[in-house]
């Protein structure tokens, strides 16, 4: 970590700023769901995994129970465990550093680290730390801005904020739909959610969509990357 | 609200830490990996639907769906993320006020 590779630094920064911008959408969504500005900022500081944060406030906004919000967020975060398994042997951290490394183990830090694989372990480690810390800084900064902005605006619906949340989800989903099979899974999950909504307590349709992931992952080999 | 914030945060960190401490071979089961890769897609899809056409346990078509439809068009047109969200927000607000 003594010498910072400028190429890695530039790449990490651009990822950090771009992803950080999603923080505005999160801050606004969180306040629109009824969380305070302080709570919204604590989400980004302490939970620090975007999709899970969006899920937690999204379930609360749609009238779901706390248990439904927490379980949807936690299920969305399970991929971070897989990232940690890939990163731990590379980082070889101990104690407090290991705790910090775990906290910044997210899509982006893992993604940038893996993108540096041809440049060796040192570049991968730099990519991980620079991106993890960079996203942390910008994500939290923009969460605060989004939360403050939404608070100034008042009623979410009159400013269209209630459509901004599903639009942000759609944007996050869009990035992941890299094959026809994945688009098929997404469409099935959407239809499934529409069908079960009238029959389940609110919040549960979202978690029960996990069944779609299990059904497709169980039987179909096309989901292998 | 605080319970959601605190438990979500604790479980998120526990999940991340578990990854750093559990040896990778434990989760090398391909079926488990396939399911894990599909979970974000299924949940995000469900969230899009829940947030755009449901209110509690009812299906509702209103200004939100119009906003999301415009967001979809923006995504097809390869617009950057802020444009996608802002176009959805603007459309939804316009229809909310015209209605």
Short mmCIF file of C-alpha atoms in Angstrom, two decimals:
data_model
loop_
_atom_site.label_atom_id
_atom_site.label_comp_id
_atom_site.label_asym_id
_atom_site.label_seq_id
_atom_site.Cartn_x
_atom_site.Cartn_y
_atom_site.Cartn_z
CA UNK A 1 0.00 0.00 0.00
CA UNK A 2 3.04 2.32 -0.02
CA UNK A 3 2.88 3.30 -3.65
CA UNK A 4 -0.55 4.06 -5.02
CA UNK A 5 -1.00 2.96 -8.60
CA UNK A 6 -2.53 5.97 -10.39
CA UNK A 7 -4.49 3.79 -12.79
CA UNK A 8 -6.12 1.89 -9.93
CA UNK A 9 -6.74 5.17 -8.11
CA UNK A 10 -8.48 6.75 -11.11
CA UNK A 11 -10.62 3.68 -11.68
CA UNK A 12 -11.57 3.43 -8.01
CA UNK A 13 -12.46 7.11 -7.85
CA UNK A 14 -14.71 7.01 -10.89
CA UNK A 15 -16.54 3.97 -9.53
CA UNK A 16 -16.83 5.63 -6.10
CA UNK A 17 -18.33 8.86 -7.40
CA UNK A 18 -20.75 7.14 -9.79
CA UNK A 19 -22.01 4.70 -7.18
CA UNK A 20 -21.98 7.42 -4.54
CA UNK A 21 -24.58 9.29 -6.60
CA UNK A 22 -27.05 6.46 -5.90
CA UNK A 23 -26.74 7.68 -2.31
CA UNK A 24 -28.91 10.68 -3.19
CA UNK A 25 -31.67 8.32 -4.28
CA UNK A 26 -31.24 6.29 -1.09
CA UNK A 27 -31.32 9.33 1.21
CA UNK A 28 -34.47 10.59 -0.51
CA UNK A 29 -36.12 7.13 -0.45
CA UNK A 30 -35.32 6.66 3.21
CA UNK A 31 -36.81 10.01 4.24
CA UNK A 32 -39.82 9.38 1.98
CA UNK A 33 -40.33 6.05 3.83
CA UNK A 34 -40.52 7.92 7.13
CA UNK A 35 -36.95 7.58 8.48
CA UNK A 36 -35.28 10.69 9.90
CA UNK A 37 -32.25 12.30 8.29
CA UNK A 38 -30.09 10.92 11.14
CA UNK A 39 -31.48 7.39 10.67
CA UNK A 40 -30.93 7.60 6.92
CA UNK A 41 -27.29 8.59 7.44
CA UNK A 42 -26.79 5.83 10.03
CA UNK A 43 -28.13 3.30 7.50
CA UNK A 44 -25.42 4.30 5.06
CA UNK A 45 -22.69 4.40 7.72
CA UNK A 46 -23.60 1.14 9.47
CA UNK A 47 -25.42 -1.09 6.98
CA UNK A 48 -23.35 0.11 4.01
CA UNK A 49 -24.63 -2.18 1.31
CA UNK A 50 -26.82 -0.30 -1.14
CA UNK A 51 -29.38 -2.82 -2.33
CA UNK A 52 -30.08 -3.99 1.24
CA UNK A 53 -30.59 -0.41 2.40
CA UNK A 54 -33.00 0.28 -0.46
CA UNK A 55 -34.85 -2.94 0.37
CA UNK A 56 -35.20 -2.12 4.08
CA UNK A 57 -36.67 1.33 3.47
CA UNK A 58 -38.67 0.08 0.47
CA UNK A 59 -40.45 -2.59 2.51
CA UNK A 60 -41.16 -0.07 5.27
CA UNK A 61 -42.49 2.40 2.67
CA UNK A 62 -44.86 -0.21 1.24
CA UNK A 63 -46.30 -0.85 4.73
CA UNK A 64 -44.40 -4.06 5.52
CA UNK A 65 -43.44 -5.17 9.02
CA UNK A 66 -40.00 -4.61 10.56
CA UNK A 67 -39.31 -8.35 10.29
CA UNK A 68 -40.13 -8.31 6.56
CA UNK A 69 -37.86 -5.29 6.01
CA UNK A 70 -34.95 -6.83 7.93
CA UNK A 71 -35.20 -10.21 6.22
CA UNK A 72 -35.45 -8.74 2.71
CA UNK A 73 -32.38 -6.59 3.41
CA UNK A 74 -30.42 -9.50 4.90
CA UNK A 75 -31.24 -11.85 2.02
CA UNK A 76 -30.03 -9.21 -0.45
CA UNK A 77 -26.79 -8.96 1.52
CA UNK A 78 -25.89 -12.66 1.39
CA UNK A 79 -23.76 -12.11 -1.70
CA UNK A 80 -21.38 -10.02 0.43
CA UNK A 81 -20.47 -13.23 2.27
CA UNK A 82 -19.38 -14.78 -1.02
CA UNK A 83 -17.33 -11.67 -1.81
CA UNK A 84 -15.69 -11.94 1.61
CA UNK A 85 -14.67 -15.54 0.91
CA UNK A 86 -12.98 -14.40 -2.29
CA UNK A 87 -11.31 -11.37 -0.72
CA UNK A 88 -10.11 -12.79 2.62
CA UNK A 89 -7.25 -14.92 1.21
CA UNK A 90 -6.11 -11.94 -0.87
CA UNK A 91 -6.25 -9.31 1.88
CA UNK A 92 -4.84 -11.44 4.75
CA UNK A 93 -5.95 -8.82 7.31
CA UNK A 94 -6.17 -9.36 11.05
CA UNK A 95 -8.04 -7.75 13.94
CA UNK A 96 -9.42 -4.28 13.37
CA UNK A 97 -8.26 -4.18 9.73
CA UNK A 98 -10.20 -7.37 9.08
CA UNK A 99 -13.32 -5.79 10.58
CA UNK A 100 -12.94 -2.69 8.39
CA UNK A 101 -12.23 -4.82 5.33
CA UNK A 102 -15.41 -6.82 6.04
CA UNK A 103 -17.47 -3.65 6.38
CA UNK A 104 -16.35 -2.38 2.96
CA UNK A 105 -16.80 -5.77 1.26
CA UNK A 106 -19.48 -4.83 -1.29
CA UNK A 107 -20.18 -5.22 -5.03
CA UNK A 108 -17.89 -2.39 -6.05
CA UNK A 109 -14.78 -3.04 -3.90
CA UNK A 110 -14.86 -6.73 -4.86
CA UNK A 111 -15.55 -5.91 -8.50
CA UNK A 112 -12.62 -3.48 -8.83
CA UNK A 113 -10.29 -5.88 -6.97
CA UNK A 114 -11.22 -8.71 -9.34
CA UNK A 115 -10.76 -6.43 -12.37
CA UNK A 116 -7.09 -5.98 -11.36
CA UNK A 117 -6.35 -9.70 -11.36
CA UNK A 118 -3.92 -9.49 -14.30
CA UNK A 119 -1.83 -6.83 -12.49
CA UNK A 120 -1.16 -8.94 -9.41
CA UNK A 121 -2.21 -9.12 -5.79
CA UNK A 122 -0.89 -5.69 -4.78
CA UNK A 123 -3.05 -3.96 -7.41
CA UNK A 124 -6.03 -6.07 -6.39
CA UNK A 125 -5.59 -5.10 -2.74
CA UNK A 126 -5.30 -1.41 -3.68
CA UNK A 127 -8.39 -1.66 -5.85
CA UNK A 128 -10.32 -3.21 -2.98
CA UNK A 129 -9.31 -0.64 -0.35
CA UNK A 130 -9.44 2.48 -2.55
CA UNK A 131 -12.86 1.56 -3.95
CA UNK A 132 -14.29 0.39 -0.63
CA UNK A 133 -13.21 3.54 1.21
CA UNK A 134 -14.06 5.79 -1.77
CA UNK A 135 -17.60 4.42 -2.11
CA UNK A 136 -18.00 4.71 1.67
CA UNK A 137 -17.10 8.42 1.61
CA UNK A 138 -19.26 9.38 -1.39
CA UNK A 139 -22.17 7.07 -0.51
CA UNK A 140 -22.47 8.65 2.93
CA UNK A 141 -21.99 12.20 1.68
CA UNK A 142 -24.68 11.82 -0.98
CA UNK A 143 -27.04 10.02 1.41
CA UNK A 144 -26.94 13.10 3.63
CA UNK A 145 -27.61 15.38 0.65
CA UNK A 146 -30.50 13.21 -0.57
CA UNK A 147 -32.05 12.96 2.88
CA UNK A 148 -31.79 16.72 3.49
CA UNK A 149 -33.17 17.44 0.03
CA UNK A 150 -36.15 15.12 0.48
CA UNK A 151 -36.85 16.61 3.91
CA UNK A 152 -37.02 20.12 2.40
CA UNK A 153 -39.40 18.91 -0.31
CA UNK A 154 -42.04 17.55 2.08
CA UNK A 155 -44.82 15.23 0.79
CA UNK A 156 -43.04 12.51 -1.24
CA UNK A 157 -45.88 11.94 -3.73
CA UNK A 158 -46.25 15.59 -4.75
CA UNK A 159 -42.59 15.63 -5.84
CA UNK A 160 -42.75 12.22 -7.47
CA UNK A 161 -40.32 10.74 -4.92
CA UNK A 162 -42.53 7.68 -4.52
CA UNK A 163 -41.78 6.84 -8.16
CA UNK A 164 -38.08 7.59 -7.73
CA UNK A 165 -37.68 4.58 -5.41
CA UNK A 166 -38.97 1.88 -7.80
CA UNK A 167 -37.12 3.65 -10.64
CA UNK A 168 -33.90 3.37 -8.62
CA UNK A 169 -34.61 -0.34 -8.00
CA UNK A 170 -35.22 -0.81 -11.69
CA UNK A 171 -31.88 0.86 -12.43
CA UNK A 172 -30.08 -1.45 -9.99
CA UNK A 173 -31.86 -4.46 -11.47
CA UNK A 174 -31.10 -3.37 -15.05
CA UNK A 175 -27.33 -3.57 -14.44
CA UNK A 176 -27.69 -7.22 -13.44
CA UNK A 177 -29.82 -8.38 -16.38
CA UNK A 178 -26.90 -9.48 -18.51
CA UNK A 179 -28.52 -12.47 -20.21
CA UNK A 180 -31.92 -13.55 -21.49
CA UNK A 181 -32.10 -16.17 -18.77
CA UNK A 182 -31.68 -13.47 -16.08
CA UNK A 183 -34.34 -11.31 -17.78
CA UNK A 184 -36.65 -14.31 -17.72
CA UNK A 185 -36.03 -14.79 -13.99
CA UNK A 186 -36.72 -11.07 -13.36
CA UNK A 187 -39.98 -11.14 -15.35
CA UNK A 188 -41.10 -14.27 -13.50
CA UNK A 189 -40.34 -12.67 -10.14
CA UNK A 190 -42.35 -9.59 -11.13
CA UNK A 191 -45.39 -11.59 -12.21
CA UNK A 192 -45.06 -13.74 -9.07
CA UNK A 193 -45.09 -10.60 -6.89
CA UNK A 194 -48.19 -9.22 -8.61
CA UNK A 195 -49.99 -12.55 -8.16
CA UNK A 196 -49.18 -13.07 -4.47
CA UNK A 197 -49.67 -9.44 -3.34
CA UNK A 198 -53.42 -9.70 -2.65
CA UNK A 199 -52.95 -12.91 -0.65
CA UNK A 200 -50.01 -12.17 1.64
CA UNK A 201 -49.43 -9.57 4.40
CA UNK A 202 -47.51 -6.59 2.98
CA UNK A 203 -43.77 -7.02 2.84
CA UNK A 204 -44.01 -10.79 2.50
CA UNK A 205 -44.49 -10.84 -1.30
CA UNK A 206 -41.02 -9.30 -1.62
CA UNK A 207 -39.27 -11.94 0.52
CA UNK A 208 -41.30 -14.74 -0.99
CA UNK A 209 -39.86 -13.82 -4.41
CA UNK A 210 -36.77 -15.62 -3.10
CA UNK A 211 -38.73 -18.75 -4.03
CA UNK A 212 -38.35 -17.76 -7.68
CA UNK A 213 -34.56 -17.53 -7.26
CA UNK A 214 -34.50 -20.93 -5.54
CA UNK A 215 -36.72 -22.54 -8.19
CA UNK A 216 -34.56 -21.32 -11.07
CA UNK A 217 -31.23 -21.83 -9.29
CA UNK A 218 -32.21 -25.34 -8.21
CA UNK A 219 -33.07 -26.73 -11.60
CA UNK A 220 -31.53 -24.59 -14.29
CA UNK A 221 -27.87 -24.59 -15.20
CA UNK A 222 -28.18 -21.53 -17.43
CA UNK A 223 -27.83 -19.29 -14.39
CA UNK A 224 -24.20 -20.31 -14.03
CA UNK A 225 -21.95 -17.47 -15.07
CA UNK B 1 -37.83 2.27 12.69
CA UNK B 2 -34.78 2.02 14.95
CA UNK B 3 -35.21 -1.76 15.14
CA UNK B 4 -35.09 -2.01 11.34
CA UNK B 5 -32.02 0.22 11.20
CA UNK B 6 -30.08 -1.55 13.95
CA UNK B 7 -30.93 -5.16 13.08
CA UNK B 8 -30.38 -4.61 9.35
CA UNK B 9 -26.97 -3.11 10.11
CA UNK B 10 -25.93 -5.84 12.56
CA UNK B 11 -26.99 -8.61 10.18
CA UNK B 12 -25.31 -6.91 7.21
CA UNK B 13 -21.98 -6.75 9.06
CA UNK B 14 -22.40 -10.29 10.40
CA UNK B 15 -22.94 -11.52 6.83
CA UNK B 16 -19.83 -9.72 5.59
CA UNK B 17 -17.71 -10.96 8.52
CA UNK B 18 -18.95 -14.51 8.00
CA UNK B 19 -17.55 -14.37 4.48
CA UNK B 20 -14.14 -13.31 5.75
CA UNK B 21 -13.99 -16.07 8.36
CA UNK B 22 -15.67 -19.05 6.67
CA UNK B 23 -13.40 -21.03 4.34
CA UNK B 24 -14.58 -20.67 0.75
CA UNK B 25 -15.01 -24.39 0.14
CA UNK B 26 -18.02 -24.46 2.50
CA UNK B 27 -20.13 -22.63 -0.03
CA UNK B 28 -18.67 -24.14 -3.16
CA UNK B 29 -21.89 -26.07 -3.79
CA UNK B 30 -22.87 -24.97 -7.33
CA UNK B 31 -26.60 -25.10 -6.58
CA UNK B 32 -26.16 -22.75 -3.63
CA UNK B 33 -24.05 -20.41 -5.77
CA UNK B 34 -26.64 -20.36 -8.54
CA UNK B 35 -29.42 -19.53 -6.09
CA UNK B 36 -27.32 -16.87 -4.41
CA UNK B 37 -26.63 -15.21 -7.76
CA UNK B 38 -30.35 -15.12 -8.56
CA UNK B 39 -31.55 -13.79 -5.20
CA UNK B 40 -30.70 -10.11 -5.89
CA UNK B 41 -32.49 -10.31 -9.25
CA UNK B 42 -35.64 -11.87 -7.79
CA UNK B 43 -35.74 -9.47 -4.83
CA UNK B 44 -35.06 -6.33 -6.86
CA UNK B 45 -37.76 -7.38 -9.34
CA UNK B 46 -40.21 -7.88 -6.49
CA UNK B 47 -39.27 -4.51 -5.03
CA UNK B 48 -39.86 -2.73 -8.35
CA UNK B 49 -43.35 -4.24 -8.50
CA UNK B 50 -44.14 -3.67 -4.81
CA UNK B 51 -43.11 -0.04 -5.01
CA UNK B 52 -44.83 0.81 -8.27
CA UNK B 53 -48.18 -1.02 -8.29
CA UNK B 54 -49.02 -2.04 -4.74
CA UNK B 55 -50.35 -0.26 -1.69
CA UNK B 56 -50.41 -2.55 1.37
CA UNK B 57 -52.08 -5.67 -0.03
CA UNK B 58 -53.89 -3.99 -2.93
CA UNK B 59 -52.80 -3.63 -6.53
CA UNK B 60 -53.03 0.05 -7.48
CA UNK B 61 -52.31 1.76 -10.77
CA UNK B 62 -51.38 5.41 -10.26
CA UNK B 63 -48.78 8.11 -10.96
CA UNK B 64 -45.96 5.85 -9.71
CA UNK B 65 -46.39 3.31 -12.52
CA UNK B 66 -46.26 6.12 -15.09
CA UNK B 67 -42.95 7.27 -13.58
CA UNK B 68 -41.51 3.75 -13.63
CA UNK B 69 -42.64 3.26 -17.24
CA UNK B 70 -40.70 6.39 -18.23
CA UNK B 71 -37.69 5.10 -16.26
CA UNK B 72 -37.88 1.89 -18.27
CA UNK B 73 -37.83 3.87 -21.52
CA UNK B 74 -34.82 5.85 -20.24
CA UNK B 75 -33.02 2.59 -19.39
CA UNK B 76 -33.71 1.20 -22.87
CA UNK B 77 -32.28 4.45 -24.26
CA UNK B 78 -29.12 3.79 -22.17
CA UNK B 79 -29.53 6.98 -20.15
CA UNK B 80 -27.32 7.41 -17.07
CA UNK B 81 -28.77 6.59 -13.65
CA UNK B 82 -29.58 10.16 -12.50
CA UNK B 83 -31.53 10.80 -15.73
CA UNK B 84 -33.49 7.57 -15.19
CA UNK B 85 -34.53 8.54 -11.67
CA UNK B 86 -35.22 12.20 -12.45
CA UNK B 87 -37.37 11.37 -15.47
CA UNK B 88 -39.42 8.98 -13.31
CA UNK B 89 -39.77 11.52 -10.53
CA UNK B 90 -40.81 14.34 -12.88
CA UNK B 91 -43.38 12.24 -14.75
CA UNK B 92 -44.88 10.95 -11.52
CA UNK B 93 -45.10 14.43 -9.98
CA UNK B 94 -46.72 15.86 -13.11
CA UNK B 95 -49.40 13.17 -13.21
CA UNK B 96 -49.97 13.41 -9.45
CA UNK B 97 -50.73 17.11 -9.81
CA UNK B 98 -52.76 16.86 -13.03
CA UNK B 99 -54.92 14.15 -11.56
#
